Each structure stands twice: as structure tokens, then as C-alpha cells.
């Protein structure tokens, strides 16, 4: 084997084999594979059966042509001279797809050559051991190979990969040179931008964590991207992930990268990839994801190398560009994007692409020891989004539907779970009941039911019953969340209507995460330089505690570039939007809104705590001021309707748009100049008082000593400040924010509002703007 004369970097055994040993169709027909936890346990069971001299998790590496190939072999028996590659499975081992088995053999033979080379062996036995999670049965497939055969196999794979590796090394050199020469895309920095950029650069260059609060409208997106990219060469960063909460955030990041000259019209020294959800990228949603159904899956792996090379050359891979390129090569756009995730320098996508339970970007960072940097946009949203990622729910209606016409062989299993679900109903008190842990009997029954479902599907002939598969996916997600159970979460039982064939209601059962920090720990550990930024990260201990950010955390608070004279902030001192006072407050509330509109006509956004309250205020305003133009957000608005709502805010427009605080229009929309002259905020944004939020308050009080603040006040006021931030977007904007609740005069509330605001009482004459 060659010594690396020109180091081309490291490549994992799995990556090498994925690149060179895959062929044929993309086939994502359901395969009842074990969970990660079951896989680890299965490996442990197999290796525990071996002798005292058996070597586990054996680190191996070999060099070829400048490549360092590395990995860990599952096990080696030195007495028998047998290397083992262990794969866990469910169902009949004979039904493992030939393409998958070929990939397993390729990995095993690479490890076999590495071991022969390390120990000077002339030959070795290689066993591919399939371990059935349900039965504990091993199915060993044994081959004997001479070292020369294994060397030839290894070198053939390396030669297939070598041209790509050389291209990647050249690309990395060109990328780093371009980033060192990168210039800020504007003649000068706005006030606050240089301070933010310098802090991001320092922390990413040193692989540290920064929590940065900077006002809305100063250009945080371009500032953070520029600085993190400038730091990448010296920090040896492999990939920068820009993570957002909403589609609008992705678009702003791509626009900023284009301004930096990194799009299809620029020099393209970087590969930029936009990741979208599978359902948004699928070309044939009516077809199954395998070659017998979808033409883009048929022969996917045979056409992938040419598509990959074309994508690498193109560089700019936003959703539209990637789709066009994929269709030219007749491959699936989503799965081409999945492949290009490994080879891209900048990835723009949703939070879940790194923080969710099963995410490819995080797995790559860990398995391949990649140096990944994170920019987390509008980071205040990550708290609630992470809670949702680490929560799960099961509804009895889905089980009842299956029991109504049970698939052959599953009736007894469905009935057993149904009986256990009835025991859950015995624990239900009132409409909602909270438990500190999942009942042991219920969880055991669900685990057994999961095993029954996977066994059924493993033995079933195609096509798979879609009802069973959909139900199993729900069950598996619930169990994955349950595997991570701790005092950071709570069980919620909710009364449902009795289902057919039952005499009493079965409650919906949900695992609700309350404190996401402990579950995010391994995500922060996998990243190098990290910047979380937002206009609302105050108070900082709240964000650090809830997200579980590891020390040391540097804090930056960028002073606002805006002058208090630009924004008139007024509090209506005699209005209460508390639930008990809402009916009485409607008239003074709409009088204040109409009075301000008449004093300064233009476009306004009005924010309310709920759709119900929004509709009450809207109807009252229309009754008292029928000539005032209004439009309103509705429940479950689609993208066209959201675009139409925002489209009403034109430079010459006039009227009031009604929206729910914390929804689609409370942040992430940019309405500069006369497109938006003011905002009315008729709520403190605090969550509803209910049993779940009260349990959240209690848990946060026990953990951090700030239960009410962390559960109610801080998240509510963050939404208020975000909504108010829609008004002033540049140094030349002028506007008004009218806070329609007397509680905004309280000192503990005022402390959470931006320091640069100059707040005054509201009068009937309105603010002049």
C-alpha cells in the first residue's frame, strides 16, 4: 500500500464503500430495521458470546495514494483468525436486499485487508454476522480471503474514489483561498454589524460558542455568514450549517450568500446546498420510493456518480437549481441533495436538519469526525422547536381503525395494546392528566406491539399494508422519544371520544418535552464554532439554561443603531387584555387603534394572543369604523395566502393587518419604509395558564428557580419585541408601536423591552410618527 505523498485527507470505510460499492435502484421500501439503541445492544449481545481473547471495536486504518481510510471493525477473534462484521436486523435474514448485503461485504473486506496488513497475515476468515433482534439468532455468512484478494478489492475501491478525492482536495484549497480573499459585500458596515462580525469571526476561529443579541434590521444574516466563512480556513472548518426556523430565514440566508458572490452568478468557490423537507422535494408523491414504482429511483445509484459530479461543479444548489440538475440526470432531487450534504461547504436548512432525533447532518458530523460550524438564526425559536422535536403523541383512533379490520396475524397484538390503553384510561382524571413517567405496563406493551408489527411487516409480501406501516412509524417515534425519557419531560393524557367497539374512552397519550437542554447536549458537543443570534435573547440565562448550552458561553449584546426618535412607543394605560377583561376592553382597544391610524394613515400590523381574540377585535373595529381597510390572518394559512397577506403592505397602501402574536407574521418578514408604519400589540404574549404550562412552571422552578419567568413572562415578551421589530428596518425608517395593555407599565416588564425604546403614555391624539 502506498504512503501518502500528497495527503488527500481521511475517508471513513463506510463513505468509501457508499461511494464505490453501491449500484442499482434507490429502494426505500420499508425494512423493519432495529433502532440505534437496539443495534448497540445487539452488537453487545453478539460480542459478549465470544471468547476471552475476542477484540471488540478494533480501530483500523490504511493509506493509499494520499488517502487515509479509517474505521472500527466490530470484532476479531485472534485464535480463529476471524474478522466479524455484525449487522442487526428483524425478519428473515434471507430477505435482506442483495444490494445492501453487497455493501456489507464491501465494508467487511476493507476491514479484512486493513487487519491483514496490520498483522502481516496472508489470509483471513471474514464473517458477515446477521443478528435477529427479536429472536437473538445469529446468521453467519463465512468467507475465506487471501490478503492479496482483499488488497485488490481495497485498492479498486480507493481508485474509484481517488479522482474524486483529488478533486475535493483541489476544491478545498480553492475554497479556502477564496474565503481568505472574501470581502464584505457593502461599502461599509452598518452600526453594530462590524462588532457582530468580529465577535463571530473570533469565536468560529477558536471553535467556541457565542450567544449574540443584535437588533432587528441591522443585517445579522450577512454579517454572521461573512464572519463565519472568513474564519473557516484557519479553523479547518469542513462545513458551515446555517439553520433557520422558517422558510423566510432560508431565503434571506441564500440572498446573503448571493451578495457575497457565492451563487451561480459569482465565482462559485463554494458549494452551497439548500435542504428542504422530503415532501417539498418529491417529484412523484403518488409513487413509492423504489425502482419498481418511481422512475427517478430506478437505476438511481448507477446515475448518481454523473449527477454528483455535475452538482459539485455547479456549486450553487438551491432548491430550484438542484431540482433542475437532478431531473437532467433522471434522479430524485431529494436524495441527490442527501448525497450532496456530505460534499457541500455551506448548508442552509431548517433547525431539524441538525437537531432532530434522526438527522443526517449530525450523524455525518459524528461518524466522520467532521469539523462542523453552526449559525443558528432567530435562536429564541429553537427552545420551542426543540421541545416539539423531542415530543411524541399516539391517538387511540389509529389503533381502533386497525382493530376494526385487523391484518392477518395482528389481531391478538392489537387487542393486548387496546387492553393496556384501557388501563391508561383508569389513570385519567378530568379532561387532562399529567404523569411524571410513562406507565411501565403501557410502555412494555407498546414495545412488544412494535416487535409484533415489525415482524409482521418483515414477513409480509409486497405490497406492504400502508395502514400498518403508518401506525408503526408513529409507534417507533414514540418509543424513540421514550428511550430518552427523563425529568425534562412529562406524560400528558387527554380525554378523547369513545371509539367504536369500546365502552370507555381511551386517552391520547403524549410525551411532552419541557426542558430540551439535556437532549441537545450531544448536538452542541458535535459542533465546533457556534453562533446563536437573534434580536430577542434577553435575559441570557433563560436561553442558556433552556438550550443546555455548554460552558464557556460568550455573550454579546449589540447596541441598537436606531435612534429613539425613529420609533414612538406608547402604552395605553387603561386597557387590560387579560382574558377576564377582554369583552370590556374591546371598545377602548379599537378606539385606540383607529385613533392612531387616523393620526398617521398607513400600513399597520395588529397582534393578538389568539385567533378568537383577533376575530373579536376585528369584528368590533369593522362595526365601529366600517371605512377602515382591514385584512386578517386565518388558521392554517397556506403559502399563497401568506404571500397575499404580506403583499397588501405596499408603499402607498393603507390599512391594518390582523395577526396572531408568535405566528407567521410576528417575525421573519421585512417591510421597510412606508410598507409598515406601525404595530399594535394587544397582548403580553404569555402562554395560556393550563395544567401542562403549570407543570412546566414547576419543573423550571425546581431546576432553575425562575419558574414563572421561564414558563410565561420571558417567552411572551420575546414575541412582543420580535413583533415590534417589524416596524423599524433601516436607519431611515420612522414608525409607531402602541402597546395595548396596562401591564407594559410594570417595571419587571419594562426591563425586558429594548433599552433604546423611549416609552410614553398613549393619548387620544395619537402619535404623529
Short mmCIF file of C-alpha atoms in Angstrom, two decimals, residues 222-420:
data_model
loop_
_atom_site.label_atom_id
_atom_site.label_comp_id
_atom_site.label_asym_id
_atom_site.label_seq_id
_atom_site.Cartn_x
_atom_site.Cartn_y
_atom_site.Cartn_z
CA UNK A 222 -24.94 38.69 6.03
CA UNK A 223 -22.74 39.72 8.99
CA UNK A 224 -22.68 36.28 10.59
CA UNK A 225 -22.24 34.40 7.29
CA UNK A 226 -19.37 36.65 6.20
CA UNK A 227 -17.54 36.28 9.51
CA UNK A 228 -18.02 32.51 9.87
CA UNK A 229 -16.84 31.93 6.30
CA UNK A 230 -13.79 34.15 6.80
CA UNK A 231 -12.86 32.10 9.87
CA UNK A 232 -13.31 28.72 8.14
CA UNK A 233 -9.83 28.31 6.54
CA UNK A 234 -7.84 28.90 9.73
CA UNK A 235 -10.31 26.84 11.79
CA UNK A 236 -10.12 23.96 9.28
CA UNK A 237 -13.92 24.01 9.11
CA UNK A 238 -15.35 21.28 6.90
CA UNK A 239 -18.88 22.60 6.72
CA UNK A 240 -20.97 25.56 7.85
CA UNK A 241 -24.65 24.90 8.64
CA UNK A 242 -26.96 27.92 8.60
CA UNK A 243 -30.10 26.78 10.45
CA UNK A 244 -33.40 28.64 10.46
CA UNK A 245 -36.87 28.33 11.93
CA UNK A 246 -38.84 29.37 8.85
CA UNK A 247 -38.70 29.32 5.05
CA UNK A 248 -38.20 33.09 5.02
CA UNK A 249 -34.98 32.64 7.00
CA UNK A 250 -33.64 30.21 4.39
CA UNK A 251 -34.40 32.69 1.62
CA UNK A 252 -32.64 35.52 3.46
CA UNK A 253 -29.55 33.35 4.00
CA UNK A 254 -29.41 32.38 0.32
CA UNK A 255 -29.80 36.04 -0.67
CA UNK A 256 -26.92 36.96 1.65
CA UNK A 257 -24.72 34.23 0.16
CA UNK A 258 -25.55 35.55 -3.29
CA UNK A 259 -24.47 39.04 -2.20
CA UNK A 260 -21.19 37.51 -1.10
CA UNK A 261 -20.75 36.27 -4.67
CA UNK A 262 -21.34 32.62 -3.89
CA UNK A 263 -24.33 31.98 -6.17
CA UNK A 264 -24.44 30.82 -9.77
CA UNK A 265 -23.54 34.33 -10.98
CA UNK A 266 -20.46 34.66 -8.77
CA UNK A 267 -17.08 32.93 -8.75
CA UNK A 268 -18.63 29.85 -7.07
CA UNK A 269 -15.63 28.83 -4.95
CA UNK A 270 -18.06 27.19 -2.51
CA UNK A 271 -20.74 24.56 -2.78
CA UNK A 272 -23.94 25.91 -1.27
CA UNK A 273 -26.81 23.47 -0.67
CA UNK A 274 -30.37 24.28 0.36
CA UNK A 275 -32.06 21.43 2.24
CA UNK A 276 -35.84 21.16 2.16
CA UNK A 277 -38.27 18.61 3.54
CA UNK A 278 -38.76 15.38 1.60
CA UNK A 279 -42.39 16.15 0.80
CA UNK A 280 -41.42 19.51 -0.76
CA UNK A 281 -38.73 17.95 -2.94
CA UNK A 282 -40.61 14.84 -4.11
CA UNK A 283 -41.42 14.83 -7.84
CA UNK A 284 -43.79 11.87 -7.68
CA UNK A 285 -45.70 11.94 -4.38
CA UNK A 286 -48.14 9.38 -5.80
CA UNK A 287 -45.38 6.79 -6.22
CA UNK A 288 -43.45 4.63 -3.76
CA UNK A 289 -39.74 5.29 -3.32
CA UNK A 290 -38.28 2.32 -5.16
CA UNK A 291 -37.32 1.45 -8.71
CA UNK A 292 -40.42 -0.61 -9.50
CA UNK A 293 -42.63 2.42 -8.84
CA UNK A 294 -40.69 5.68 -9.32
CA UNK A 295 -38.66 6.37 -12.48
CA UNK A 296 -36.30 8.64 -10.51
CA UNK A 297 -35.48 5.77 -8.13
CA UNK A 298 -34.91 3.27 -10.95
CA UNK A 299 -31.15 2.98 -11.51
CA UNK A 300 -30.55 5.86 -9.09
CA UNK A 301 -27.16 4.62 -7.86
CA UNK A 302 -25.98 3.95 -11.42
CA UNK A 303 -26.71 7.55 -12.45
CA UNK A 304 -25.68 9.14 -9.15
CA UNK A 305 -21.93 9.50 -9.93
CA UNK A 306 -22.57 11.68 -13.01
CA UNK A 307 -25.23 13.71 -11.18
CA UNK A 308 -22.92 14.13 -8.18
CA UNK A 309 -20.07 15.35 -10.38
CA UNK A 310 -22.38 17.79 -12.16
CA UNK A 311 -23.73 19.08 -8.83
CA UNK A 312 -20.22 19.51 -7.42
CA UNK A 313 -19.24 21.51 -10.50
CA UNK A 314 -22.39 23.65 -10.38
CA UNK A 315 -21.73 24.67 -6.77
CA UNK A 316 -24.95 26.65 -6.23
CA UNK A 317 -27.63 24.12 -5.25
CA UNK A 318 -30.68 25.97 -4.02
CA UNK A 319 -33.98 24.09 -4.30
CA UNK A 320 -34.71 25.18 -7.88
CA UNK A 321 -31.16 24.61 -9.19
CA UNK A 322 -30.83 21.20 -7.55
CA UNK A 323 -34.19 20.10 -8.92
CA UNK A 324 -33.31 21.11 -12.47
CA UNK A 325 -29.95 19.36 -12.27
CA UNK A 326 -31.42 16.19 -10.79
CA UNK A 327 -34.09 15.95 -13.46
CA UNK A 328 -31.48 16.37 -16.19
CA UNK A 329 -29.84 13.22 -14.82
CA UNK A 330 -33.17 11.50 -14.15
CA UNK A 331 -32.51 11.08 -10.41
CA UNK A 332 -34.50 12.02 -7.31
CA UNK A 333 -33.80 15.65 -6.26
CA UNK A 334 -34.25 14.94 -2.56
CA UNK A 335 -31.83 12.02 -2.47
CA UNK A 336 -29.30 13.80 -4.68
CA UNK A 337 -29.42 16.57 -2.07
CA UNK A 338 -28.99 13.94 0.66
CA UNK A 339 -25.82 12.73 -1.07
CA UNK A 340 -24.52 16.27 -1.66
CA UNK A 341 -24.88 17.06 2.05
CA UNK A 342 -21.57 15.26 2.55
CA UNK A 343 -19.80 17.31 -0.16
CA UNK A 344 -21.19 20.82 0.46
CA UNK A 345 -19.38 23.67 2.18
CA UNK A 346 -22.44 25.64 3.28
CA UNK A 347 -25.82 24.06 4.02
CA UNK A 348 -28.92 26.19 4.55
CA UNK A 349 -31.89 24.45 6.12
CA UNK A 350 -34.34 24.12 8.97
CA UNK A 351 -33.31 23.51 12.58
CA UNK A 352 -34.42 19.89 12.33
CA UNK A 353 -31.64 19.07 9.85
CA UNK A 354 -29.18 19.10 12.76
CA UNK A 355 -31.20 18.99 15.99
CA UNK A 356 -33.96 16.43 15.31
CA UNK A 357 -33.91 12.83 16.59
CA UNK A 358 -32.73 11.26 13.32
CA UNK A 359 -30.82 13.74 11.23
CA UNK A 360 -28.23 13.05 8.56
CA UNK A 361 -26.15 16.20 9.12
CA UNK A 362 -25.49 15.42 12.79
CA UNK A 363 -24.80 11.74 12.03
CA UNK A 364 -22.22 12.72 9.41
CA UNK A 365 -20.53 15.13 11.80
CA UNK A 366 -20.19 12.42 14.46
CA UNK A 367 -19.46 9.34 12.36
CA UNK A 368 -16.96 11.03 10.06
CA UNK A 369 -15.44 13.35 12.70
CA UNK A 370 -16.19 16.41 10.59
CA UNK A 371 -15.50 19.92 11.82
CA UNK A 372 -18.94 21.47 11.56
CA UNK A 373 -19.82 25.07 12.45
CA UNK A 374 -23.33 26.29 13.22
CA UNK A 375 -25.09 29.60 12.67
CA UNK A 376 -28.49 29.39 14.42
CA UNK A 377 -30.79 32.13 13.15
CA UNK A 378 -33.61 33.56 15.31
CA UNK A 379 -32.29 31.30 18.07
CA UNK A 380 -35.08 32.19 20.51
CA UNK A 381 -37.29 29.90 18.39
CA UNK A 382 -35.07 26.88 18.99
CA UNK A 383 -36.40 26.38 22.53
CA UNK A 384 -39.96 25.64 21.45
CA UNK A 385 -38.92 23.86 18.25
CA UNK A 386 -36.62 21.54 20.20
CA UNK A 387 -39.44 20.75 22.62
CA UNK A 388 -41.52 19.61 19.65
CA UNK A 389 -38.64 17.58 18.17
CA UNK A 390 -38.30 15.61 21.41
CA UNK A 391 -42.03 15.05 21.94
CA UNK A 392 -44.38 12.40 20.53
CA UNK A 393 -48.07 11.52 20.67
CA UNK A 394 -50.27 8.50 19.98
CA UNK A 395 -54.02 8.69 19.40
CA UNK A 396 -56.34 5.72 20.04
CA UNK A 397 -58.30 6.34 16.82
CA UNK A 398 -55.44 4.90 14.75
CA UNK A 399 -55.38 1.72 16.85
CA UNK A 400 -59.17 1.45 16.75
CA UNK A 401 -59.18 1.69 12.95
CA UNK A 402 -56.73 -1.22 12.69
CA UNK A 403 -58.70 -3.32 15.19
CA UNK A 404 -61.83 -2.76 13.11
CA UNK A 405 -60.31 -4.79 10.27
CA UNK A 406 -57.12 -6.33 11.68
CA UNK A 407 -54.45 -7.58 9.25
CA UNK A 408 -53.96 -11.37 9.49
CA UNK A 409 -51.85 -12.33 12.48
CA UNK A 410 -52.01 -8.94 14.23
CA UNK A 411 -55.40 -9.17 15.95
CA UNK A 412 -54.06 -10.51 19.28
CA UNK A 413 -51.31 -7.89 19.45
CA UNK A 414 -53.77 -5.08 18.70
CA UNK A 415 -56.13 -6.39 21.39
CA UNK A 416 -53.35 -6.60 24.01
CA UNK A 417 -52.36 -2.97 23.40
CA UNK A 418 -56.04 -1.98 23.46
CA UNK A 419 -56.40 -3.51 26.93
CA UNK A 420 -53.32 -1.66 28.20
#
